[in-house]
Every structure is written in structure tokens, then in C-alpha cells.
Amino acid sequence: PCGSDADCPEDFRCNTDTLVREEDVGCFGDAACPDGYYCNLGTNECEQSCTAETEAEVCPDGFHCSSGRCVECTTDEECGAGLTCDVVAGRCAGQSTCFTDRDCLRPLVCNRLTGQCTESVPPCVSNDDCLADEVCDIRSGVCEPAACLPDALEENETYETAATIEPGLLSNLTLCDREVDWYRIALGEGDRISCTVNPPPLAGTNFSVTLYEPGGERALATGNLVVDFTVSTPGDYGLLVTTTDVRAEYSMQVLVSRGIPCEDDPFEENDAFTAAALLPEGETFNLQKCPADEDWYLIEQPRGERLRVSLTHDPLQGDLDLWAYDSDGASVIARSETTEATETVEIATTSAGRAFLRIVADTSVRNTYDLKIESLP
């Protein structure tokens, strides 16, 4: 089965009605082309339709839009010396000009860049070796149509329309016109998901993959090409793949195994200052900082009393910092941001007799820590 021409080998195409690969013998009418395309009967190839408004975007350099087609000419006067206008193809042609391999006697093929039949076409190494409406696939050395075709999992541009996937390899995926691709995968408590995006050569730095909690509201982990995360609760999690390139092809490997979930401590859910947990004076042990999770605490400060708050942890397991906020939960009054095992802040005064504490770390950090509150003389 196939979802687009990208799923087919050379000289084959995807029948979008039956989703079956078939030999590409060219088109002989518009019915053989996808929506938004027409059949150029001169070249027997599907080409993108145009309008006066989309001419600059759709038509290659040197072409203009005429009756919904991108053409190089409509009369001989528009062609150079020794050339005539092939009105059916909308191209200027000489006596031996070719547009596709069908114009050449076997075993010759058409070098579309020169418009001549040759024994073989040299591999491309950049887009400069291709026509204006093509891009160079440097992996295969073949010029491919610049028009980006949707993959078999489209339309999946939002979490709500995300394509449901299973662990395994997903191939022949595309990102067109700077779109995004959403995927949804069911995970159980303690499942560890590892997702690796395989982009074209030299395009890896332009990709990003992010894992979202069920509902698609909060990001749990993000990476350039890889995310690796152990979930604590069952549900349908989201994967978002983006690129800064205008178009890109990629594959994606998804692995799911058993991991060790990050167990909540008794003070959860204290993920915002509005849900801060009241922290007693003295020492509190074995608190848990889970990935993509914030920890907030509320401490009472009697008038005139100065407090010292200490956070103790193993920074080699993930560095934690300690911030203190005034009674409004927004104004920072002290913070400790070292790479040492102990972070300490002192709180001299607050506007309403209470302060908020926030444990600060990268979203991927998972660590245990202790807190100690003591009065100062």
C-alpha cells in the first residue's frame, strides 16, 4: 500500500484512489492528478495549477500563469532564436528538445536541466543542478519535485487531529509549508518512550521533537532529534515534530519500554504558587522533583522574624536551585543558583507575613531533595 508518490520506487506512482503502487506511465487527463493539479498533455505530467495571485509562488522563474497553467510560452515570439513554442506543453523547444524521458529513445534519458536526451543524467549535488521547480535530494543525487506532497498520516496539524501511532518505525513522513506534525500514542504508568527523528542529511539542526502530556497543553520533554521520558500516569500522550525548513522529509523511530516512574511526594499537586503546599518549620525529607514539574511551597513568617531556608540535594543527579518570593508570589526576594549540594536563601521581611519557595530546574531534571527552615537570631 501507499499514501503518496513518496512511498513508491522510481518509475512508479501511488494511485490515490486504490492506495496501490502502479507504473508511472504519465497522465492523460486531469482525472489522474491530485486536487490542485492538472495534466500537462505535452509532458504527460501533473503540474500545479496557478492563478494570477499565486503565479509568483507557484510558477518557476521565466514562466507565467496562463489559463490556470504555468507556461513558458503561448506563441513562438516568446521563445529564443531557433526555438518554437510547444503550445501543448507550454514550453519553448528545439528540434531535439526533451521534457521527460518519454521524449527520448531508449536507453537515452532526458536531462531536464539542459533539455537534451543523454545516456545518463549526472547526480545532483545541490539545488543549482535542478530545475527551478525541483530540489536536490543529496542522498540519492536525484532532482525531486519541489512541490511537497502530504504523507499518509495527514491531516495531523493539531493535537485534536493527531495521527494515532504504535511503537515502531514510521517512514516517508513529510513537513510541507512549515506545517507541524502531531502524533498520539497510548502509554501506561511507568512506560518509557524514546522517540528519534531521522531527518535528511544536513537538516538535523532544523528539527525539534516534543512530548506533551495528555490533552496537549503541557510539554514534558523536548529535543533536537530525540526525546526520552518515563511517564507517571497512563493516557494518550502527544508527540510534536517541527522544522524551520520550508519542506522536509523524515522518518521517526518510536520505542516504548518499562521505566521507573517519578513518584509524587505528599505535597503534590503544588505546581504553581496558587497551589503552593504549606511547609512546616524544621526539616522535611525525601521531596521529589519530577521532570516538567514545578514545586512550590508556602512558609509563614512571623513579624520581625528572619528565616533561613536550605535545600540539600545531589547536583550530579540534576542541579536544583532555590528561589524565594514575596507574599504576592511574583516578586523575587532571594535566590540561590549555585552548582553546590546546598542552596540557601535568607528571608528578612515579607509584605504580608508569608513567603513562597520555588524549586527551579531544567524541565528534564529528576531528583530528590530535603528542605530545612530555621529562625535566625
Short mmCIF file of C-alpha atoms in Angstrom, two decimals:
data_model
loop_
_atom_site.label_atom_id
_atom_site.label_comp_id
_atom_site.label_asym_id
_atom_site.label_seq_id
_atom_site.Cartn_x
_atom_site.Cartn_y
_atom_site.Cartn_z
CA PRO A 1 0.00 0.00 0.00
CA CYS A 2 0.99 3.65 -0.38
CA GLY A 3 -0.16 7.06 0.77
CA SER A 4 1.67 9.26 -1.73
CA ASP A 5 4.21 9.09 -4.55
CA ALA A 6 6.94 9.38 -1.91
CA ASP A 7 6.09 5.80 -0.86
CA CYS A 8 6.85 4.45 -4.33
CA PRO A 9 10.11 3.43 -6.07
CA GLU A 10 11.38 5.20 -9.17
CA ASP A 11 9.12 4.94 -12.24
CA PHE A 12 6.12 4.11 -10.05
CA ARG A 13 3.39 6.28 -8.57
CA CYS A 14 0.67 5.95 -5.95
CA ASN A 15 -2.91 5.50 -7.12
CA THR A 16 -4.66 7.73 -4.58
CA ASP A 17 -8.00 6.02 -5.21
CA THR A 18 -6.82 2.47 -4.51
CA LEU A 19 -3.65 3.34 -2.49
CA VAL A 20 -1.75 0.83 -4.65
CA ARG A 21 1.60 1.36 -6.39
CA GLU A 22 1.43 1.35 -10.19
CA GLU A 23 3.82 2.02 -13.04
CA ASP A 24 4.10 5.73 -13.77
CA VAL A 25 3.17 5.98 -17.44
CA GLY A 26 2.29 9.64 -17.12
CA CYS A 27 -1.09 11.34 -17.10
CA PHE A 28 -3.52 11.60 -19.98
CA GLY A 29 -6.15 13.75 -18.32
CA ASP A 30 -6.76 15.85 -15.22
CA ALA A 31 -8.56 12.95 -13.51
CA ALA A 32 -5.18 11.26 -12.97
CA CYS A 33 -3.85 14.22 -10.97
CA PRO A 34 -4.45 15.19 -7.33
CA ASP A 35 -6.59 18.18 -6.34
CA GLY A 36 -4.99 21.48 -7.32
CA TYR A 37 -3.04 19.91 -10.21
CA TYR A 38 -3.73 19.49 -13.92
CA CYS A 39 -2.32 17.16 -16.56
CA ASN A 40 0.15 18.79 -18.96
CA LEU A 41 -0.64 16.81 -22.11
CA GLY A 42 2.62 17.93 -23.67
CA THR A 43 4.76 16.35 -20.96
CA ASN A 44 2.17 13.89 -19.57
CA GLU A 45 3.00 15.10 -16.05
CA CYS A 46 0.78 16.53 -13.33
CA GLU A 47 1.61 20.17 -12.65
CA GLN A 48 0.30 22.54 -10.01
CA SER A 49 -2.49 24.87 -11.11
CA CYS A 50 -1.98 28.62 -10.79
CA THR A 51 -3.86 31.91 -10.65
CA ALA A 52 -2.74 35.48 -11.17
CA GLU A 53 -2.47 35.79 -7.39
CA THR A 54 -0.36 32.64 -6.93
CA GLU A 55 1.77 32.99 -10.07
CA ALA A 56 4.88 34.23 -8.24
CA GLU A 57 4.67 31.41 -5.70
CA VAL A 58 3.67 28.52 -7.97
CA CYS A 59 5.35 29.17 -11.32
CA PRO A 60 9.12 28.71 -11.86
CA ASP A 61 11.31 31.61 -12.93
CA GLY A 62 10.70 32.51 -16.58
CA PHE A 63 7.16 31.12 -16.50
CA HIS A 64 3.84 32.91 -16.18
CA CYS A 65 0.27 31.85 -15.46
CA SER A 66 -2.00 31.42 -18.47
CA SER A 67 -5.44 29.81 -18.21
CA GLY A 68 -4.52 28.19 -14.91
CA ARG A 69 -1.24 26.72 -16.23
CA CYS A 70 2.37 27.73 -15.62
CA VAL A 71 3.77 28.19 -19.15
CA GLU A 72 6.99 29.43 -20.65
CA CYS A 73 5.27 30.50 -23.83
CA THR A 74 2.00 30.62 -25.72
CA THR A 75 3.44 31.82 -29.06
CA ASP A 76 6.72 31.35 -30.96
CA GLU A 77 7.55 35.04 -30.43
CA GLU A 78 8.12 34.35 -26.74
CA CYS A 79 10.94 31.88 -27.49
CA GLY A 80 14.56 32.48 -28.44
CA ALA A 81 16.25 32.05 -31.80
CA GLY A 82 15.91 28.55 -33.23
CA LEU A 83 13.15 27.64 -30.78
CA THR A 84 9.41 27.32 -31.24
CA CYS A 85 6.61 27.18 -28.71
CA ASP A 86 5.21 23.76 -27.93
CA VAL A 87 1.79 25.16 -27.09
CA VAL A 88 0.51 21.89 -25.63
CA ALA A 89 3.43 21.67 -23.21
CA GLY A 90 3.69 25.43 -22.75
CA ARG A 91 7.46 25.21 -23.30
CA CYS A 92 9.97 26.58 -25.77
CA ALA A 93 11.54 23.69 -27.66
CA GLY A 94 14.14 22.98 -30.33
CA GLN A 95 14.29 20.14 -32.79
CA SER A 96 15.88 17.77 -30.25
CA THR A 97 14.45 19.22 -27.04
CA CYS A 98 13.05 16.82 -24.44
CA PHE A 99 10.81 17.47 -21.45
CA THR A 100 10.62 13.96 -19.95
CA ASP A 101 12.20 10.55 -20.57
CA ARG A 102 9.20 9.75 -22.76
CA ASP A 103 10.57 12.17 -25.37
CA CYS A 104 13.79 10.14 -25.73
CA LEU A 105 14.57 6.85 -27.45
CA ARG A 106 15.64 4.14 -25.02
CA PRO A 107 18.12 3.82 -23.43
CA LEU A 108 18.53 7.60 -23.52
CA VAL A 109 17.02 9.71 -20.75
CA CYS A 110 16.06 13.36 -20.61
CA ASN A 111 18.40 15.74 -18.83
CA ARG A 112 15.73 18.26 -17.91
CA LEU A 113 18.29 20.86 -16.93
CA THR A 114 19.69 21.01 -20.48
CA GLY A 115 16.55 19.75 -22.23
CA GLN A 116 18.57 17.17 -24.18
CA CYS A 117 18.45 13.37 -24.41
CA THR A 118 21.62 11.85 -22.97
CA GLU A 119 22.89 8.42 -21.94
CA SER A 120 22.65 9.29 -18.25
CA VAL A 121 21.96 12.27 -16.03
CA PRO A 122 24.77 13.13 -13.57
CA PRO A 123 23.71 13.10 -9.91
CA CYS A 124 22.81 16.45 -8.43
CA VAL A 125 24.81 17.81 -5.51
CA SER A 126 22.77 20.97 -4.87
CA ASN A 127 19.55 22.66 -5.97
CA ASP A 128 21.58 24.52 -8.62
CA ASP A 129 21.75 21.25 -10.56
CA CYS A 130 17.95 21.06 -10.76
CA LEU A 131 15.15 22.95 -12.44
CA ALA A 132 13.56 25.91 -10.70
CA ASP A 133 10.59 23.78 -9.62
CA GLU A 134 12.81 21.00 -8.20
CA VAL A 135 15.06 20.38 -5.22
CA CYS A 136 18.08 18.09 -4.98
CA ASP A 137 17.83 15.02 -2.78
CA ILE A 138 21.55 14.81 -1.96
CA ARG A 139 21.10 11.30 -0.56
CA SER A 140 20.09 9.86 -3.93
CA GLY A 141 21.51 12.55 -6.21
CA VAL A 142 18.11 12.89 -7.88
CA CYS A 143 16.18 16.09 -8.51
CA GLU A 144 12.74 15.80 -6.93
CA PRO A 145 9.64 17.98 -7.45
CA ALA A 146 9.73 20.93 -5.10
CA ALA A 147 6.01 20.58 -4.51
CA CYS A 148 5.68 18.89 -1.13
CA LEU A 149 3.17 16.04 -1.10
CA PRO A 150 1.31 15.19 2.12
CA ASP A 151 2.17 11.89 3.76
CA ALA A 152 -0.26 9.09 4.57
CA LEU A 153 -0.88 10.38 8.14
CA GLU A 154 -2.12 13.86 7.18
CA GLU A 155 -4.10 15.90 8.28
CA ASN A 156 -2.36 15.97 11.67
CA GLU A 157 -1.55 19.63 12.29
CA THR A 158 -3.16 19.84 15.76
CA TYR A 159 -3.32 17.71 18.88
CA GLU A 160 -7.02 17.14 18.22
CA THR A 161 -6.28 15.75 14.73
CA ALA A 162 -3.10 13.92 15.76
CA ALA A 163 -2.35 10.66 13.97
CA THR A 164 -2.60 7.68 16.33
CA ILE A 165 0.58 5.62 16.19
CA GLU A 166 2.10 2.49 17.72
CA PRO A 167 5.74 1.84 18.64
CA GLY A 168 7.89 1.14 15.60
CA LEU A 169 9.37 2.85 12.55
CA LEU A 170 7.33 5.46 10.67
CA SER A 171 8.73 6.18 7.20
CA ASN A 172 8.06 8.59 4.32
CA LEU A 173 6.84 11.42 6.54
CA THR A 174 6.76 15.00 5.25
CA LEU A 175 6.51 18.51 6.62
CA CYS A 176 5.21 20.95 4.00
CA ASP A 177 5.00 24.74 4.04
CA ARG A 178 6.40 24.96 7.59
CA GLU A 179 3.50 22.92 8.96
CA VAL A 180 3.75 20.79 12.11
CA ASP A 181 3.03 17.10 12.62
CA TRP A 182 1.19 15.81 15.71
CA TYR A 183 1.10 12.17 16.77
CA ARG A 184 -0.77 10.48 19.61
CA ILE A 185 0.44 7.37 21.42
CA ALA A 186 -1.11 5.48 24.35
CA LEU A 187 1.27 4.98 27.29
CA GLY A 188 0.81 3.24 30.62
CA GLU A 189 2.10 4.17 34.05
CA GLY A 190 5.87 3.76 34.12
CA ASP A 191 6.25 3.47 30.34
CA ARG A 192 9.46 4.93 28.97
CA ILE A 193 9.13 6.40 25.49
CA SER A 194 12.13 7.09 23.29
CA CYS A 195 11.41 8.92 20.03
CA THR A 196 14.13 9.55 17.43
CA VAL A 197 13.57 11.70 14.34
CA ASN A 198 15.73 10.84 11.32
CA PRO A 199 15.95 13.91 9.05
CA PRO A 200 17.62 14.35 5.66
CA PRO A 201 21.41 14.91 5.72
CA LEU A 202 22.48 18.38 6.87
CA ALA A 203 18.95 19.18 8.13
CA GLY A 204 19.16 17.73 11.64
CA THR A 205 19.67 21.01 13.46
CA ASN A 206 16.46 22.38 11.98
CA PHE A 207 14.19 19.78 13.60
CA SER A 208 12.54 19.65 17.00
CA VAL A 209 10.51 16.90 18.70
CA THR A 210 8.46 17.45 21.86
CA LEU A 211 6.48 15.11 24.11
CA TYR A 212 3.22 16.52 25.55
CA GLU A 213 1.07 15.31 28.41
CA PRO A 214 -2.46 14.04 27.60
CA GLY A 215 -4.52 16.95 26.30
CA GLY A 216 -1.55 18.54 24.55
CA GLU A 217 -1.32 21.52 26.91
CA ARG A 218 1.98 21.00 28.72
CA ALA A 219 5.33 19.96 27.27
CA LEU A 220 7.10 17.22 29.20
CA ALA A 221 10.34 16.91 27.25
CA THR A 222 11.82 18.37 24.08
CA GLY A 223 14.90 17.73 21.98
CA ASN A 224 16.52 18.45 18.68
CA LEU A 225 16.07 14.93 17.33
CA VAL A 226 15.43 12.75 20.41
CA VAL A 227 13.11 12.74 23.41
CA ASP A 228 13.37 10.15 26.18
CA PHE A 229 10.89 10.28 29.04
CA THR A 230 9.21 8.00 31.59
CA VAL A 231 5.56 8.85 32.25
CA SER A 232 3.92 8.57 35.65
CA THR A 233 0.28 8.31 34.61
CA PRO A 234 -1.49 6.39 31.82
CA GLY A 235 -3.03 8.28 28.92
CA ASP A 236 -2.78 9.39 25.29
CA TYR A 237 0.40 11.44 25.01
CA GLY A 238 1.25 13.80 22.17
CA LEU A 239 4.39 13.99 20.02
CA LEU A 240 5.01 17.20 18.06
CA VAL A 241 7.56 17.34 15.22
CA THR A 242 8.55 20.67 13.67
CA THR A 243 11.23 22.04 11.35
CA THR A 244 12.38 25.51 10.35
CA ASP A 245 12.80 24.31 6.76
CA VAL A 246 10.08 25.16 4.26
CA ARG A 247 9.70 21.45 3.49
CA ALA A 248 11.34 18.30 4.76
CA GLU A 249 11.11 14.54 4.62
CA TYR A 250 11.86 12.40 7.65
CA SER A 251 11.28 9.11 9.40
CA MET A 252 10.64 8.51 13.09
CA GLN A 253 11.54 5.59 15.36
CA VAL A 254 9.36 5.18 18.47
CA LEU A 255 10.34 2.74 21.21
CA VAL A 256 8.37 2.03 24.40
CA SER A 257 9.83 0.07 27.32
CA ARG A 258 9.35 -0.20 31.06
CA GLY A 259 10.90 2.64 33.03
CA ILE A 260 10.91 3.81 36.61
CA PRO A 261 8.17 6.43 37.09
CA CYS A 262 8.77 9.54 39.14
CA GLU A 263 6.52 9.13 42.17
CA ASP A 264 4.83 12.25 43.57
CA ASP A 265 5.67 13.26 47.13
CA PRO A 266 2.89 14.05 49.66
CA PHE A 267 2.97 17.78 48.82
CA GLU A 268 1.72 17.39 45.24
CA GLU A 269 -0.07 18.92 43.36
CA ASN A 270 1.97 22.05 44.17
CA ASP A 271 2.83 23.03 40.61
CA ALA A 272 2.10 26.78 40.93
CA PHE A 273 2.21 29.41 43.65
CA THR A 274 -1.60 29.37 43.75
CA ALA A 275 -1.37 25.68 44.72
CA ALA A 276 1.67 26.02 46.98
CA ALA A 277 1.91 23.47 49.80
CA LEU A 278 2.31 24.75 53.38
CA LEU A 279 5.77 23.77 54.60
CA PRO A 280 6.30 23.29 58.36
CA GLU A 281 9.29 24.74 60.18
CA GLY A 282 12.16 22.33 60.64
CA GLU A 283 13.36 19.66 58.20
CA THR A 284 11.35 17.90 55.50
CA PHE A 285 12.99 14.94 53.80
CA ASN A 286 12.74 12.99 50.53
CA LEU A 287 10.90 15.54 48.44
CA GLN A 288 10.67 14.73 44.75
CA LYS A 289 11.42 16.96 41.76
CA CYS A 290 9.91 15.28 38.70
CA PRO A 291 10.61 16.25 35.06
CA ALA A 292 8.45 19.04 33.64
CA ASP A 293 7.04 19.63 37.13
CA GLU A 294 7.38 22.70 39.36
CA ASP A 295 7.40 22.55 43.15
CA TRP A 296 6.01 25.50 45.15
CA TYR A 297 5.82 25.87 48.94
CA LEU A 298 4.29 28.40 51.32
CA ILE A 299 6.03 29.31 54.57
CA GLU A 300 4.73 31.52 57.36
CA GLN A 301 6.99 34.30 58.64
CA PRO A 302 6.02 35.91 61.97
CA ARG A 303 6.56 39.66 62.04
CA GLY A 304 10.15 40.59 62.89
CA GLU A 305 11.47 37.05 62.45
CA ARG A 306 14.23 36.26 59.95
CA LEU A 307 14.26 32.86 58.28
CA ARG A 308 16.88 30.74 56.58
CA VAL A 309 15.78 28.09 54.08
CA SER A 310 18.20 25.41 52.88
CA LEU A 311 17.79 22.94 50.04
CA THR A 312 20.04 19.86 50.07
CA HIS A 313 20.42 17.55 47.08
CA ASP A 314 22.91 15.70 44.87
CA PRO A 315 23.63 18.06 41.94
CA LEU A 316 25.14 15.19 39.94
CA GLN A 317 21.62 13.76 39.69
CA GLY A 318 20.31 17.08 38.35
CA ASP A 319 21.01 20.58 39.60
CA LEU A 320 18.29 22.30 41.66
CA ASP A 321 18.07 25.99 42.56
CA LEU A 322 16.02 27.75 45.23
CA TRP A 323 14.02 30.95 44.74
CA ALA A 324 12.05 32.87 47.39
CA TYR A 325 9.12 35.14 46.53
CA ASP A 326 7.24 37.80 48.47
CA SER A 327 3.64 37.31 49.61
CA ASP A 328 2.30 38.10 46.11
CA GLY A 329 4.04 35.03 44.67
CA ALA A 330 5.59 37.15 41.91
CA SER A 331 8.29 39.39 43.43
CA VAL A 332 11.62 37.61 43.91
CA ILE A 333 13.19 38.50 47.28
CA ALA A 334 16.07 36.00 47.31
CA ARG A 335 17.52 33.20 45.24
CA SER A 336 20.38 30.73 45.29
CA GLU A 337 21.68 29.40 41.97
CA THR A 338 24.91 27.51 42.52
CA THR A 339 26.05 24.06 41.47
CA GLU A 340 26.71 23.05 45.08
CA ALA A 341 24.86 20.40 47.06
CA THR A 342 23.21 23.02 49.30
CA GLU A 343 21.27 26.09 48.18
CA THR A 344 20.43 28.65 50.89
CA VAL A 345 18.28 31.79 50.98
CA GLU A 346 17.56 34.17 53.84
CA ILE A 347 14.23 35.95 54.15
CA ALA A 348 14.35 39.15 56.20
CA THR A 349 10.86 40.51 55.71
CA THR A 350 7.72 39.98 53.65
CA SER A 351 4.80 42.25 52.87
CA ALA A 352 2.08 40.04 54.36
CA GLY A 353 3.84 37.64 56.73
CA ARG A 354 4.36 34.78 54.32
CA ALA A 355 6.78 33.78 51.56
CA PHE A 356 6.72 31.37 48.65
CA LEU A 357 9.50 28.96 47.74
CA ARG A 358 10.05 27.62 44.24
CA ILE A 359 12.35 24.77 43.25
CA VAL A 360 13.92 25.70 39.91
CA ALA A 361 15.48 23.22 37.45
CA ASP A 362 15.58 22.24 33.80
CA THR A 363 12.39 20.50 32.70
CA SER A 364 14.22 17.19 32.24
CA VAL A 365 15.66 17.06 35.78
CA ARG A 366 14.55 14.35 38.17
CA ASN A 367 15.98 14.42 41.70
CA THR A 368 15.19 14.10 45.40
CA TYR A 369 15.89 16.86 47.90
CA ASP A 370 15.44 17.97 51.52
CA LEU A 371 14.27 21.35 52.80
CA LYS A 372 15.12 22.93 56.15
CA ILE A 373 13.53 26.07 57.65
CA GLU A 374 15.15 27.70 60.66
CA SER A 375 14.78 31.00 62.50
CA LEU A 376 17.73 33.37 62.68
CA PRO A 377 18.60 35.40 65.78
#
